[in-house]
Amino acid sequence: MSMGIRYLIVDDEMPGRVNLRLAMAAHAGWQLAAECGGAASARAALAQQPVDVVFLDIRMPGQSGLELARDIGRLQEPPLVIFVTAYSEHAIDAFDVHALDYLLKPIDDARLAQAVERAAAMLGQREAYGAALRRYVEAGEGGRPLDTISVRSVGRIEQVKVSDILRIESAGNYVELHLAGRTVLHRMTISRLASLLPPGEFLRVHRGTIVRRAQIASLESGGDGSYALTLRGGGTVAVSERYVAAVKLFLQAGKSV
């Protein structure tokens, strides 16, 4: 970092670029590499010089910021991506492409400082970040299912083996990955993660719960018509009416091992 952290601003609106540049002036050690008004000029800038972080708008004419982020994810050493946009409804999609952070316009100085701090800490894990980003891009394009999940926290990336996950529970835009003896929080929706899991290894039993098939022991019916699944590792989880038939079929087929 002796030469500073080089960043790129990509926004089709000049006021947005100017405001972010002025706000970033307060952060020592950060050097502006270029300002770009769209995806094409951003690609040209990335081809000409190395960049550590890209501040990327989402809604732009031509190719969107989300599409550009997926392309960036294919690079051998991709820069970290921080989205800066006026539209909060894109947050889930932003994290789907493994963005480091998501800032809303008008930019709050304290929130920007938090994102800058996270980015500086994560640059030490850039190789792991790049590998994780490419893994998600490949999986999203219909490639092989995930065998590991890259869980990010401040300054580090933990590689969680999918084979170690006993069950998955929804927590808003996050999921709780239940492992033997601990739980890991990962920023991704449960529906998105479900689409990336190896087929045949897990069973969805509730809108907010996915269970490893080998963990399923028995299905119990409550007096009020509710259902609960007993797990081999201990504990129970609720089974919604929508998924009861699939659970019964699994048990009847004798596939729990």
PDB file of N, CA and C in Angstrom, residues 11-114:
ATOM      1  N   ASP A  11     -19.801   6.492 -12.988  1.00  0.00           N
ATOM      2  CA  ASP A  11     -21.137   7.072 -12.805  1.00  0.00           C
ATOM      3  C   ASP A  11     -21.455   7.886 -14.043  1.00  0.00           C
ATOM      4  N   ASP A  12     -22.636   7.685 -14.628  1.00  0.00           N
ATOM      5  CA  ASP A  12     -22.971   8.420 -15.850  1.00  0.00           C
ATOM      6  C   ASP A  12     -23.339   9.873 -15.584  1.00  0.00           C
ATOM      7  N   GLU A  13     -23.549  10.259 -14.322  1.00  0.00           N
ATOM      8  CA  GLU A  13     -23.892  11.638 -13.985  1.00  0.00           C
ATOM      9  C   GLU A  13     -22.690  12.348 -13.371  1.00  0.00           C
ATOM     10  N   MET A  14     -22.310  13.474 -13.986  1.00  0.00           N
ATOM     11  CA  MET A  14     -21.141  14.202 -13.510  1.00  0.00           C
ATOM     12  C   MET A  14     -21.262  14.654 -12.056  1.00  0.00           C
ATOM     13  N   PRO A  15     -22.429  15.163 -11.588  1.00  0.00           N
ATOM     14  CA  PRO A  15     -22.523  15.547 -10.179  1.00  0.00           C
ATOM     15  C   PRO A  15     -22.207  14.399  -9.231  1.00  0.00           C
ATOM     16  N   GLY A  16     -22.628  13.192  -9.603  1.00  0.00           N
ATOM     17  CA  GLY A  16     -22.340  12.039  -8.773  1.00  0.00           C
ATOM     18  C   GLY A  16     -20.850  11.763  -8.682  1.00  0.00           C
ATOM     19  N   ARG A  17     -20.159  11.900  -9.812  1.00  0.00           N
ATOM     20  CA  ARG A  17     -18.714  11.676  -9.814  1.00  0.00           C
ATOM     21  C   ARG A  17     -18.005  12.747  -8.996  1.00  0.00           C
ATOM     22  N   VAL A  18     -18.414  13.988  -9.173  1.00  0.00           N
ATOM     23  CA  VAL A  18     -17.774  15.098  -8.456  1.00  0.00           C
ATOM     24  C   VAL A  18     -17.997  14.973  -6.952  1.00  0.00           C
ATOM     25  N   ASN A  19     -19.219  14.689  -6.541  1.00  0.00           N
ATOM     26  CA  ASN A  19     -19.524  14.579  -5.112  1.00  0.00           C
ATOM     27  C   ASN A  19     -18.710  13.480  -4.443  1.00  0.00           C
ATOM     28  N   LEU A  20     -18.582  12.345  -5.124  1.00  0.00           N
ATOM     29  CA  LEU A  20     -17.819  11.250  -4.539  1.00  0.00           C
ATOM     30  C   LEU A  20     -16.330  11.593  -4.493  1.00  0.00           C
ATOM     31  N   ARG A  21     -15.822  12.225  -5.551  1.00  0.00           N
ATOM     32  CA  ARG A  21     -14.408  12.605  -5.554  1.00  0.00           C
ATOM     33  C   ARG A  21     -14.092  13.562  -4.413  1.00  0.00           C
ATOM     34  N   LEU A  22     -14.970  14.531  -4.198  1.00  0.00           N
ATOM     35  CA  LEU A  22     -14.752  15.483  -3.110  1.00  0.00           C
ATOM     36  C   LEU A  22     -14.833  14.801  -1.751  1.00  0.00           C
ATOM     37  N   ALA A  23     -15.768  13.870  -1.611  1.00  0.00           N
ATOM     38  CA  ALA A  23     -15.900  13.155  -0.341  1.00  0.00           C
ATOM     39  C   ALA A  23     -14.684  12.276  -0.070  1.00  0.00           C
ATOM     40  N   MET A  24     -14.131  11.690  -1.121  1.00  0.00           N
ATOM     41  CA  MET A  24     -12.971  10.819  -0.959  1.00  0.00           C
ATOM     42  C   MET A  24     -11.693  11.594  -0.645  1.00  0.00           C
ATOM     43  N   ALA A  25     -11.694  12.892  -0.900  1.00  0.00           N
ATOM     44  CA  ALA A  25     -10.513  13.705  -0.610  1.00  0.00           C
ATOM     45  C   ALA A  25     -10.166  13.691   0.876  1.00  0.00           C
ATOM     46  N   ALA A  26     -11.128  13.360   1.706  1.00  0.00           N
ATOM     47  CA  ALA A  26     -10.898  13.336   3.151  1.00  0.00           C
ATOM     48  C   ALA A  26     -10.169  12.064   3.600  1.00  0.00           C
ATOM     49  N   HIS A  27      -9.971  11.116   2.693  1.00  0.00           N
ATOM     50  CA  HIS A  27      -9.368   9.838   3.069  1.00  0.00           C
ATOM     51  C   HIS A  27      -7.938   9.754   2.534  1.00  0.00           C
ATOM     52  N   ALA A  28      -7.010   9.935   3.429  1.00  0.00           N
ATOM     53  CA  ALA A  28      -5.599   9.915   3.068  1.00  0.00           C
ATOM     54  C   ALA A  28      -5.191   8.538   2.559  1.00  0.00           C
ATOM     55  N   GLY A  29      -4.316   8.549   1.573  1.00  0.00           N
ATOM     56  CA  GLY A  29      -3.812   7.289   1.036  1.00  0.00           C
ATOM     57  C   GLY A  29      -4.630   6.734  -0.111  1.00  0.00           C
ATOM     58  N   TRP A  30      -5.763   7.360  -0.403  1.00  0.00           N
ATOM     59  CA  TRP A  30      -6.599   6.923  -1.518  1.00  0.00           C
ATOM     60  C   TRP A  30      -6.338   7.840  -2.708  1.00  0.00           C
ATOM     61  N   GLN A  31      -6.029   7.227  -3.853  1.00  0.00           N
ATOM     62  CA  GLN A  31      -5.682   7.984  -5.055  1.00  0.00           C
ATOM     63  C   GLN A  31      -6.683   7.700  -6.174  1.00  0.00           C
ATOM     64  N   LEU A  32      -7.243   8.742  -6.746  1.00  0.00           N
ATOM     65  CA  LEU A  32      -8.192   8.587  -7.847  1.00  0.00           C
ATOM     66  C   LEU A  32      -7.445   8.214  -9.114  1.00  0.00           C
ATOM     67  N   ALA A  33      -7.776   7.052  -9.689  1.00  0.00           N
ATOM     68  CA  ALA A  33      -7.145   6.610 -10.926  1.00  0.00           C
ATOM     69  C   ALA A  33      -7.820   7.234 -12.134  1.00  0.00           C
ATOM     70  N   ALA A  34      -9.170   7.278 -12.115  1.00  0.00           N
ATOM     71  CA  ALA A  34      -9.906   7.849 -13.244  1.00  0.00           C
ATOM     72  C   ALA A  34     -11.373   7.982 -12.869  1.00  0.00           C
ATOM     73  N   GLU A  35     -12.072   8.829 -13.620  1.00  0.00           N
ATOM     74  CA  GLU A  35     -13.523   8.956 -13.524  1.00  0.00           C
ATOM     75  C   GLU A  35     -14.108   8.537 -14.872  1.00  0.00           C
ATOM     76  N   CYS A  36     -15.129   7.704 -14.838  1.00  0.00           N
ATOM     77  CA  CYS A  36     -15.711   7.187 -16.072  1.00  0.00           C
ATOM     78  C   CYS A  36     -17.223   7.405 -16.078  1.00  0.00           C
ATOM     79  N   GLY A  37     -17.751   7.687 -17.272  1.00  0.00           N
ATOM     80  CA  GLY A  37     -19.174   7.942 -17.396  1.00  0.00           C
ATOM     81  C   GLY A  37     -19.989   6.748 -17.822  1.00  0.00           C
ATOM     82  N   GLY A  38     -19.353   5.581 -17.956  1.00  0.00           N
ATOM     83  CA  GLY A  38     -20.088   4.400 -18.374  1.00  0.00           C
ATOM     84  C   GLY A  38     -19.213   3.167 -18.369  1.00  0.00           C
ATOM     85  N   ALA A  39     -19.814   2.026 -18.727  1.00  0.00           N
ATOM     86  CA  ALA A  39     -19.118   0.744 -18.670  1.00  0.00           C
ATOM     87  C   ALA A  39     -17.960   0.671 -19.664  1.00  0.00           C
ATOM     88  N   ALA A  40     -18.144   1.211 -20.875  1.00  0.00           N
ATOM     89  CA  ALA A  40     -17.102   1.120 -21.896  1.00  0.00           C
ATOM     90  C   ALA A  40     -15.837   1.848 -21.467  1.00  0.00           C
ATOM     91  N   SER A  41     -15.997   3.066 -20.979  1.00  0.00           N
ATOM     92  CA  SER A  41     -14.822   3.827 -20.541  1.00  0.00           C
ATOM     93  C   SER A  41     -14.204   3.211 -19.293  1.00  0.00           C
ATOM     94  N   ALA A  42     -15.025   2.577 -18.450  1.00  0.00           N
ATOM     95  CA  ALA A  42     -14.492   1.905 -17.265  1.00  0.00           C
ATOM     96  C   ALA A  42     -13.621   0.729 -17.670  1.00  0.00           C
ATOM     97  N   ARG A  43     -14.063  -0.037 -18.670  1.00  0.00           N
ATOM     98  CA  ARG A  43     -13.248  -1.152 -19.148  1.00  0.00           C
ATOM     99  C   ARG A  43     -11.909  -0.672 -19.691  1.00  0.00           C
ATOM    100  N   ALA A  44     -11.960   0.429 -20.429  1.00  0.00           N
ATOM    101  CA  ALA A  44     -10.723   0.977 -20.985  1.00  0.00           C
ATOM    102  C   ALA A  44      -9.770   1.397 -19.872  1.00  0.00           C
ATOM    103  N   ALA A  45     -10.318   2.027 -18.836  1.00  0.00           N
ATOM    104  CA  ALA A  45      -9.486   2.468 -17.720  1.00  0.00           C
ATOM    105  C   ALA A  45      -8.881   1.274 -16.983  1.00  0.00           C
ATOM    106  N   LEU A  46      -9.670   0.215 -16.785  1.00  0.00           N
ATOM    107  CA  LEU A  46      -9.173  -0.974 -16.086  1.00  0.00           C
ATOM    108  C   LEU A  46      -8.105  -1.695 -16.903  1.00  0.00           C
ATOM    109  N   ALA A  47      -8.198  -1.605 -18.230  1.00  0.00           N
ATOM    110  CA  ALA A  47      -7.207  -2.247 -19.091  1.00  0.00           C
ATOM    111  C   ALA A  47      -5.883  -1.491 -19.103  1.00  0.00           C
ATOM    112  N   GLN A  48      -5.937  -0.187 -18.815  1.00  0.00           N
ATOM    113  CA  GLN A  48      -4.750   0.649 -18.894  1.00  0.00           C
ATOM    114  C   GLN A  48      -3.942   0.677 -17.610  1.00  0.00           C
ATOM    115  N   GLN A  49      -4.593   0.494 -16.468  1.00  0.00           N
ATOM    116  CA  GLN A  49      -3.881   0.646 -15.199  1.00  0.00           C
ATOM    117  C   GLN A  49      -4.530  -0.210 -14.114  1.00  0.00           C
ATOM    118  N   PRO A  50      -3.749  -0.657 -13.153  1.00  0.00           N
ATOM    119  CA  PRO A  50      -4.312  -1.451 -12.051  1.00  0.00           C
ATOM    120  C   PRO A  50      -5.133  -0.574 -11.114  1.00  0.00           C
ATOM    121  N   VAL A  51      -6.237  -1.094 -10.660  1.00  0.00           N
ATOM    122  CA  VAL A  51      -7.135  -0.380  -9.743  1.00  0.00           C
ATOM    123  C   VAL A  51      -7.486  -1.320  -8.594  1.00  0.00           C
ATOM    124  N   ASP A  52      -7.534  -0.783  -7.388  1.00  0.00           N
ATOM    125  CA  ASP A  52      -7.837  -1.599  -6.218  1.00  0.00           C
ATOM    126  C   ASP A  52      -9.328  -1.658  -5.913  1.00  0.00           C
ATOM    127  N   VAL A  53     -10.014  -0.535  -6.096  1.00  0.00           N
ATOM    128  CA  VAL A  53     -11.426  -0.432  -5.733  1.00  0.00           C
ATOM    129  C   VAL A  53     -12.188   0.313  -6.823  1.00  0.00           C
ATOM    130  N   VAL A  54     -13.385  -0.167  -7.145  1.00  0.00           N
ATOM    131  CA  VAL A  54     -14.258   0.518  -8.099  1.00  0.00           C
ATOM    132  C   VAL A  54     -15.523   0.966  -7.378  1.00  0.00           C
ATOM    133  N   PHE A  55     -15.799   2.271  -7.395  1.00  0.00           N
ATOM    134  CA  PHE A  55     -17.068   2.813  -6.924  1.00  0.00           C
ATOM    135  C   PHE A  55     -17.977   2.870  -8.142  1.00  0.00           C
ATOM    136  N   LEU A  56     -19.044   2.076  -8.118  1.00  0.00           N
ATOM    137  CA  LEU A  56     -19.805   1.817  -9.337  1.00  0.00           C
ATOM    138  C   LEU A  56     -21.285   2.148  -9.181  1.00  0.00           C
ATOM    139  N   ASP A  57     -21.784   3.016 -10.066  1.00  0.00           N
ATOM    140  CA  ASP A  57     -23.215   3.296 -10.118  1.00  0.00           C
ATOM    141  C   ASP A  57     -23.921   2.097 -10.751  1.00  0.00           C
ATOM    142  N   ILE A  58     -25.198   1.926 -10.478  1.00  0.00           N
ATOM    143  CA  ILE A  58     -25.927   0.773 -11.013  1.00  0.00           C
ATOM    144  C   ILE A  58     -26.706   1.124 -12.270  1.00  0.00           C
ATOM    145  N   ARG A  59     -27.528   2.154 -12.193  1.00  0.00           N
ATOM    146  CA  ARG A  59     -28.340   2.532 -13.352  1.00  0.00           C
ATOM    147  C   ARG A  59     -27.555   3.469 -14.259  1.00  0.00           C
ATOM    148  N   MET A  60     -27.116   2.917 -15.400  1.00  0.00           N
ATOM    149  CA  MET A  60     -26.377   3.706 -16.380  1.00  0.00           C
ATOM    150  C   MET A  60     -26.871   3.338 -17.776  1.00  0.00           C
ATOM    151  N   PRO A  61     -26.798   4.268 -18.724  1.00  0.00           N
ATOM    152  CA  PRO A  61     -27.193   3.949 -20.101  1.00  0.00           C
ATOM    153  C   PRO A  61     -26.325   2.827 -20.661  1.00  0.00           C
ATOM    154  N   GLY A  62     -26.904   1.975 -21.480  1.00  0.00           N
ATOM    155  CA  GLY A  62     -26.146   0.861 -22.025  1.00  0.00           C
ATOM    156  C   GLY A  62     -26.038  -0.247 -20.994  1.00  0.00           C
ATOM    157  N   GLN A  63     -24.839  -0.645 -20.698  1.00  0.00           N
ATOM    158  CA  GLN A  63     -24.635  -1.715 -19.729  1.00  0.00           C
ATOM    159  C   GLN A  63     -24.758  -1.185 -18.301  1.00  0.00           C
ATOM    160  N   SER A  64     -25.508  -1.892 -17.475  1.00  0.00           N
ATOM    161  CA  SER A  64     -25.710  -1.456 -16.094  1.00  0.00           C
ATOM    162  C   SER A  64     -24.482  -1.761 -15.247  1.00  0.00           C
ATOM    163  N   GLY A  65     -24.462  -1.157 -14.056  1.00  0.00           N
ATOM    164  CA  GLY A  65     -23.377  -1.421 -13.136  1.00  0.00           C
ATOM    165  C   GLY A  65     -23.338  -2.874 -12.690  1.00  0.00           C
ATOM    166  N   LEU A  66     -24.498  -3.505 -12.548  1.00  0.00           N
ATOM    167  CA  LEU A  66     -24.541  -4.910 -12.160  1.00  0.00           C
ATOM    168  C   LEU A  66     -23.900  -5.793 -13.233  1.00  0.00           C
ATOM    169  N   GLU A  67     -24.181  -5.491 -14.489  1.00  0.00           N
ATOM    170  CA  GLU A  67     -23.589  -6.263 -15.584  1.00  0.00           C
ATOM    171  C   GLU A  67     -22.082  -6.053 -15.643  1.00  0.00           C
ATOM    172  N   LEU A  68     -21.653  -4.807 -15.445  1.00  0.00           N
ATOM    173  CA  LEU A  68     -20.224  -4.521 -15.450  1.00  0.00           C
ATOM    174  C   LEU A  68     -19.530  -5.233 -14.292  1.00  0.00           C
ATOM    175  N   ALA A  69     -20.188  -5.282 -13.131  1.00  0.00           N
ATOM    176  CA  ALA A  69     -19.600  -5.958 -11.971  1.00  0.00           C
ATOM    177  C   ALA A  69     -19.378  -7.438 -12.263  1.00  0.00           C
ATOM    178  N   ARG A  70     -20.309  -8.062 -12.967  1.00  0.00           N
ATOM    179  CA  ARG A  70     -20.131  -9.479 -13.326  1.00  0.00           C
ATOM    180  C   ARG A  70     -18.933  -9.653 -14.263  1.00  0.00           C
ATOM    181  N   ASP A  71     -18.764  -8.696 -15.178  1.00  0.00           N
ATOM    182  CA  ASP A  71     -17.610  -8.754 -16.068  1.00  0.00           C
ATOM    183  C   ASP A  71     -16.313  -8.557 -15.289  1.00  0.00           C
ATOM    184  N   ILE A  72     -16.333  -7.653 -14.333  1.00  0.00           N
ATOM    185  CA  ILE A  72     -15.151  -7.416 -13.500  1.00  0.00           C
ATOM    186  C   ILE A  72     -14.793  -8.690 -12.740  1.00  0.00           C
ATOM    187  N   GLY A  73     -15.813  -9.437 -12.334  1.00  0.00           N
ATOM    188  CA  GLY A  73     -15.576 -10.667 -11.598  1.00  0.00           C
ATOM    189  C   GLY A  73     -14.840 -11.723 -12.384  1.00  0.00           C
ATOM    190  N   ARG A  74     -14.787 -11.588 -13.693  1.00  0.00           N
ATOM    191  CA  ARG A  74     -14.076 -12.559 -14.523  1.00  0.00           C
ATOM    192  C   ARG A  74     -12.585 -12.250 -14.641  1.00  0.00           C
ATOM    193  N   LEU A  75     -12.166 -11.081 -14.172  1.00  0.00           N
ATOM    194  CA  LEU A  75     -10.755 -10.708 -14.242  1.00  0.00           C
ATOM    195  C   LEU A  75      -9.932 -11.598 -13.323  1.00  0.00           C
ATOM    196  N   GLN A  76      -8.669 -11.778 -13.679  1.00  0.00           N
ATOM    197  CA  GLN A  76      -7.792 -12.631 -12.878  1.00  0.00           C
ATOM    198  C   GLN A  76      -7.585 -12.050 -11.483  1.00  0.00           C
ATOM    199  N   GLU A  77      -7.423 -10.732 -11.391  1.00  0.00           N
ATOM    200  CA  GLU A  77      -7.282 -10.057 -10.105  1.00  0.00           C
ATOM    201  C   GLU A  77      -8.291  -8.906 -10.058  1.00  0.00           C
ATOM    202  N   PRO A  78      -9.549  -9.199  -9.827  1.00  0.00           N
ATOM    203  CA  PRO A  78     -10.584  -8.156  -9.873  1.00  0.00           C
ATOM    204  C   PRO A  78     -10.454  -7.166  -8.725  1.00  0.00           C
ATOM    205  N   PRO A  79     -10.737  -5.899  -8.986  1.00  0.00           N
ATOM    206  CA  PRO A  79     -10.775  -4.926  -7.893  1.00  0.00           C
ATOM    207  C   PRO A  79     -12.007  -5.149  -7.031  1.00  0.00           C
ATOM    208  N   LEU A  80     -11.977  -4.621  -5.825  1.00  0.00           N
ATOM    209  CA  LEU A  80     -13.150  -4.649  -4.975  1.00  0.00           C
ATOM    210  C   LEU A  80     -14.210  -3.735  -5.568  1.00  0.00           C
ATOM    211  N   VAL A  81     -15.476  -4.102  -5.437  1.00  0.00           N
ATOM    212  CA  VAL A  81     -16.571  -3.307  -6.001  1.00  0.00           C
ATOM    213  C   VAL A  81     -17.443  -2.763  -4.876  1.00  0.00           C
ATOM    214  N   ILE A  82     -17.645  -1.440  -4.878  1.00  0.00           N
ATOM    215  CA  ILE A  82     -18.568  -0.784  -3.956  1.00  0.00           C
ATOM    216  C   ILE A  82     -19.600  -0.054  -4.806  1.00  0.00           C
ATOM    217  N   PHE A  83     -20.856  -0.433  -4.672  1.00  0.00           N
ATOM    218  CA  PHE A  83     -21.901   0.233  -5.439  1.00  0.00           C
ATOM    219  C   PHE A  83     -22.311   1.541  -4.770  1.00  0.00           C
ATOM    220  N   VAL A  84     -22.530   2.549  -5.595  1.00  0.00           N
ATOM    221  CA  VAL A  84     -23.003   3.856  -5.131  1.00  0.00           C
ATOM    222  C   VAL A  84     -24.193   4.222  -6.005  1.00  0.00           C
ATOM    223  N   THR A  85     -25.393   4.236  -5.427  1.00  0.00           N
ATOM    224  CA  THR A  85     -26.593   4.432  -6.238  1.00  0.00           C
ATOM    225  C   THR A  85     -27.702   5.090  -5.434  1.00  0.00           C
ATOM    226  N   ALA A  86     -28.672   5.636  -6.133  1.00  0.00           N
ATOM    227  CA  ALA A  86     -29.811   6.272  -5.472  1.00  0.00           C
ATOM    228  C   ALA A  86     -30.962   5.293  -5.259  1.00  0.00           C
ATOM    229  N   TYR A  87     -30.797   4.034  -5.693  1.00  0.00           N
ATOM    230  CA  TYR A  87     -31.925   3.106  -5.699  1.00  0.00           C
ATOM    231  C   TYR A  87     -31.663   1.916  -4.781  1.00  0.00           C
ATOM    232  N   SER A  88     -32.322   1.895  -3.632  1.00  0.00           N
ATOM    233  CA  SER A  88     -32.076   0.862  -2.635  1.00  0.00           C
ATOM    234  C   SER A  88     -32.593  -0.509  -3.056  1.00  0.00           C
ATOM    235  N   GLU A  89     -33.527  -0.556  -4.021  1.00  0.00           N
ATOM    236  CA  GLU A  89     -34.106  -1.848  -4.387  1.00  0.00           C
ATOM    237  C   GLU A  89     -33.096  -2.763  -5.070  1.00  0.00           C
ATOM    238  N   HIS A  90     -31.932  -2.243  -5.440  1.00  0.00           N
ATOM    239  CA  HIS A  90     -30.919  -3.070  -6.106  1.00  0.00           C
ATOM    240  C   HIS A  90     -29.958  -3.717  -5.116  1.00  0.00           C
ATOM    241  N   ALA A  91     -30.171  -3.515  -3.823  1.00  0.00           N
ATOM    242  CA  ALA A  91     -29.202  -3.990  -2.837  1.00  0.00           C
ATOM    243  C   ALA A  91     -28.972  -5.497  -2.917  1.00  0.00           C
ATOM    244  N   ILE A  92     -30.055  -6.273  -3.003  1.00  0.00           N
ATOM    245  CA  ILE A  92     -29.911  -7.728  -3.037  1.00  0.00           C
ATOM    246  C   ILE A  92     -29.136  -8.152  -4.272  1.00  0.00           C
ATOM    247  N   ASP A  93     -29.453  -7.555  -5.429  1.00  0.00           N
ATOM    248  CA  ASP A  93     -28.736  -7.894  -6.659  1.00  0.00           C
ATOM    249  C   ASP A  93     -27.259  -7.522  -6.552  1.00  0.00           C
ATOM    250  N   ALA A  94     -26.980  -6.419  -5.854  1.00  0.00           N
ATOM    251  CA  ALA A  94     -25.599  -5.979  -5.702  1.00  0.00           C
ATOM    252  C   ALA A  94     -24.780  -7.016  -4.948  1.00  0.00           C
ATOM    253  N   PHE A  95     -25.319  -7.531  -3.874  1.00  0.00           N
ATOM    254  CA  PHE A  95     -24.581  -8.518  -3.102  1.00  0.00           C
ATOM    255  C   PHE A  95     -24.572  -9.872  -3.804  1.00  0.00           C
ATOM    256  N   ASP A  96     -25.497 -10.081  -4.739  1.00  0.00           N
ATOM    257  CA  ASP A  96     -25.496 -11.290  -5.549  1.00  0.00           C
ATOM    258  C   ASP A  96     -24.238 -11.369  -6.402  1.00  0.00           C
ATOM    259  N   VAL A  97     -23.691 -10.231  -6.794  1.00  0.00           N
ATOM    260  CA  VAL A  97     -22.457 -10.220  -7.571  1.00  0.00           C
ATOM    261  C   VAL A  97     -21.254 -10.005  -6.660  1.00  0.00           C
ATOM    262  N   HIS A  98     -21.470 -10.237  -5.365  1.00  0.00           N
ATOM    263  CA  HIS A  98     -20.387 -10.239  -4.383  1.00  0.00           C
ATOM    264  C   HIS A  98     -19.763  -8.855  -4.198  1.00  0.00           C
ATOM    265  N   ALA A  99     -20.576  -7.818  -4.299  1.00  0.00           N
ATOM    266  CA  ALA A  99     -20.070  -6.471  -4.030  1.00  0.00           C
ATOM    267  C   ALA A  99     -19.614  -6.380  -2.581  1.00  0.00           C
ATOM    268  N   LEU A 100     -18.566  -5.596  -2.356  1.00  0.00           N
ATOM    269  CA  LEU A 100     -18.059  -5.430  -0.988  1.00  0.00           C
ATOM    270  C   LEU A 100     -19.023  -4.607  -0.148  1.00  0.00           C
ATOM    271  N   ASP A 101     -19.640  -3.584  -0.752  1.00  0.00           N
ATOM    272  CA  ASP A 101     -20.538  -2.712   0.002  1.00  0.00           C
ATOM    273  C   ASP A 101     -21.504  -2.024  -0.954  1.00  0.00           C
ATOM    274  N   TYR A 102     -22.452  -1.303  -0.366  1.00  0.00           N
ATOM    275  CA  TYR A 102     -23.539  -0.681  -1.124  1.00  0.00           C
ATOM    276  C   TYR A 102     -23.873   0.646  -0.453  1.00  0.00           C
ATOM    277  N   LEU A 103     -23.605   1.752  -1.144  1.00  0.00           N
ATOM    278  CA  LEU A 103     -23.827   3.085  -0.597  1.00  0.00           C
ATOM    279  C   LEU A 103     -24.963   3.776  -1.330  1.00  0.00           C
ATOM    280  N   LEU A 104     -25.815   4.444  -0.582  1.00  0.00           N
ATOM    281  CA  LEU A 104     -26.931   5.180  -1.170  1.00  0.00           C
ATOM    282  C   LEU A 104     -26.604   6.661  -1.316  1.00  0.00           C
ATOM    283  N   LYS A 105     -27.036   7.238  -2.432  1.00  0.00           N
ATOM    284  CA  LYS A 105     -26.925   8.675  -2.638  1.00  0.00           C
ATOM    285  C   LYS A 105     -28.114   9.372  -1.967  1.00  0.00           C
ATOM    286  N   PRO A 106     -27.922  10.580  -1.444  1.00  0.00           N
ATOM    287  CA  PRO A 106     -26.641  11.282  -1.284  1.00  0.00           C
ATOM    288  C   PRO A 106     -25.756  10.577  -0.269  1.00  0.00           C
ATOM    289  N   ILE A 107     -24.477  10.576  -0.545  1.00  0.00           N
ATOM    290  CA  ILE A 107     -23.535   9.808   0.260  1.00  0.00           C
ATOM    291  C   ILE A 107     -23.372  10.423   1.646  1.00  0.00           C
ATOM    292  N   ASP A 108     -23.517   9.560   2.645  1.00  0.00           N
ATOM    293  CA  ASP A 108     -23.283   9.965   4.026  1.00  0.00           C
ATOM    294  C   ASP A 108     -21.790   9.777   4.334  1.00  0.00           C
ATOM    295  N   ASP A 109     -21.147  10.807   4.880  1.00  0.00           N
ATOM    296  CA  ASP A 109     -19.706  10.754   5.121  1.00  0.00           C
ATOM    297  C   ASP A 109     -19.316   9.614   6.055  1.00  0.00           C
ATOM    298  N   ALA A 110     -20.111   9.397   7.092  1.00  0.00           N
ATOM    299  CA  ALA A 110     -19.799   8.329   8.043  1.00  0.00           C
ATOM    300  C   ALA A 110     -19.936   6.965   7.386  1.00  0.00           C
ATOM    301  N   ARG A 111     -20.956   6.813   6.557  1.00  0.00           N
ATOM    302  CA  ARG A 111     -21.167   5.529   5.864  1.00  0.00           C
ATOM    303  C   ARG A 111     -20.060   5.290   4.838  1.00  0.00           C
ATOM    304  N   LEU A 112     -19.618   6.348   4.153  1.00  0.00           N
ATOM    305  CA  LEU A 112     -18.514   6.220   3.209  1.00  0.00           C
ATOM    306  C   LEU A 112     -17.236   5.818   3.939  1.00  0.00           C
ATOM    307  N   ALA A 113     -17.011   6.423   5.089  1.00  0.00           N
ATOM    308  CA  ALA A 113     -15.816   6.091   5.870  1.00  0.00           C
ATOM    309  C   ALA A 113     -15.812   4.621   6.269  1.00  0.00           C
ATOM    310  N   GLN A 114     -16.990   4.101   6.585  1.00  0.00           N
ATOM    311  CA  GLN A 114     -17.103   2.691   6.947  1.00  0.00           C
ATOM    312  C   GLN A 114     -16.762   1.804   5.761  1.00  0.00           C
TER     313      GLN A 114
END
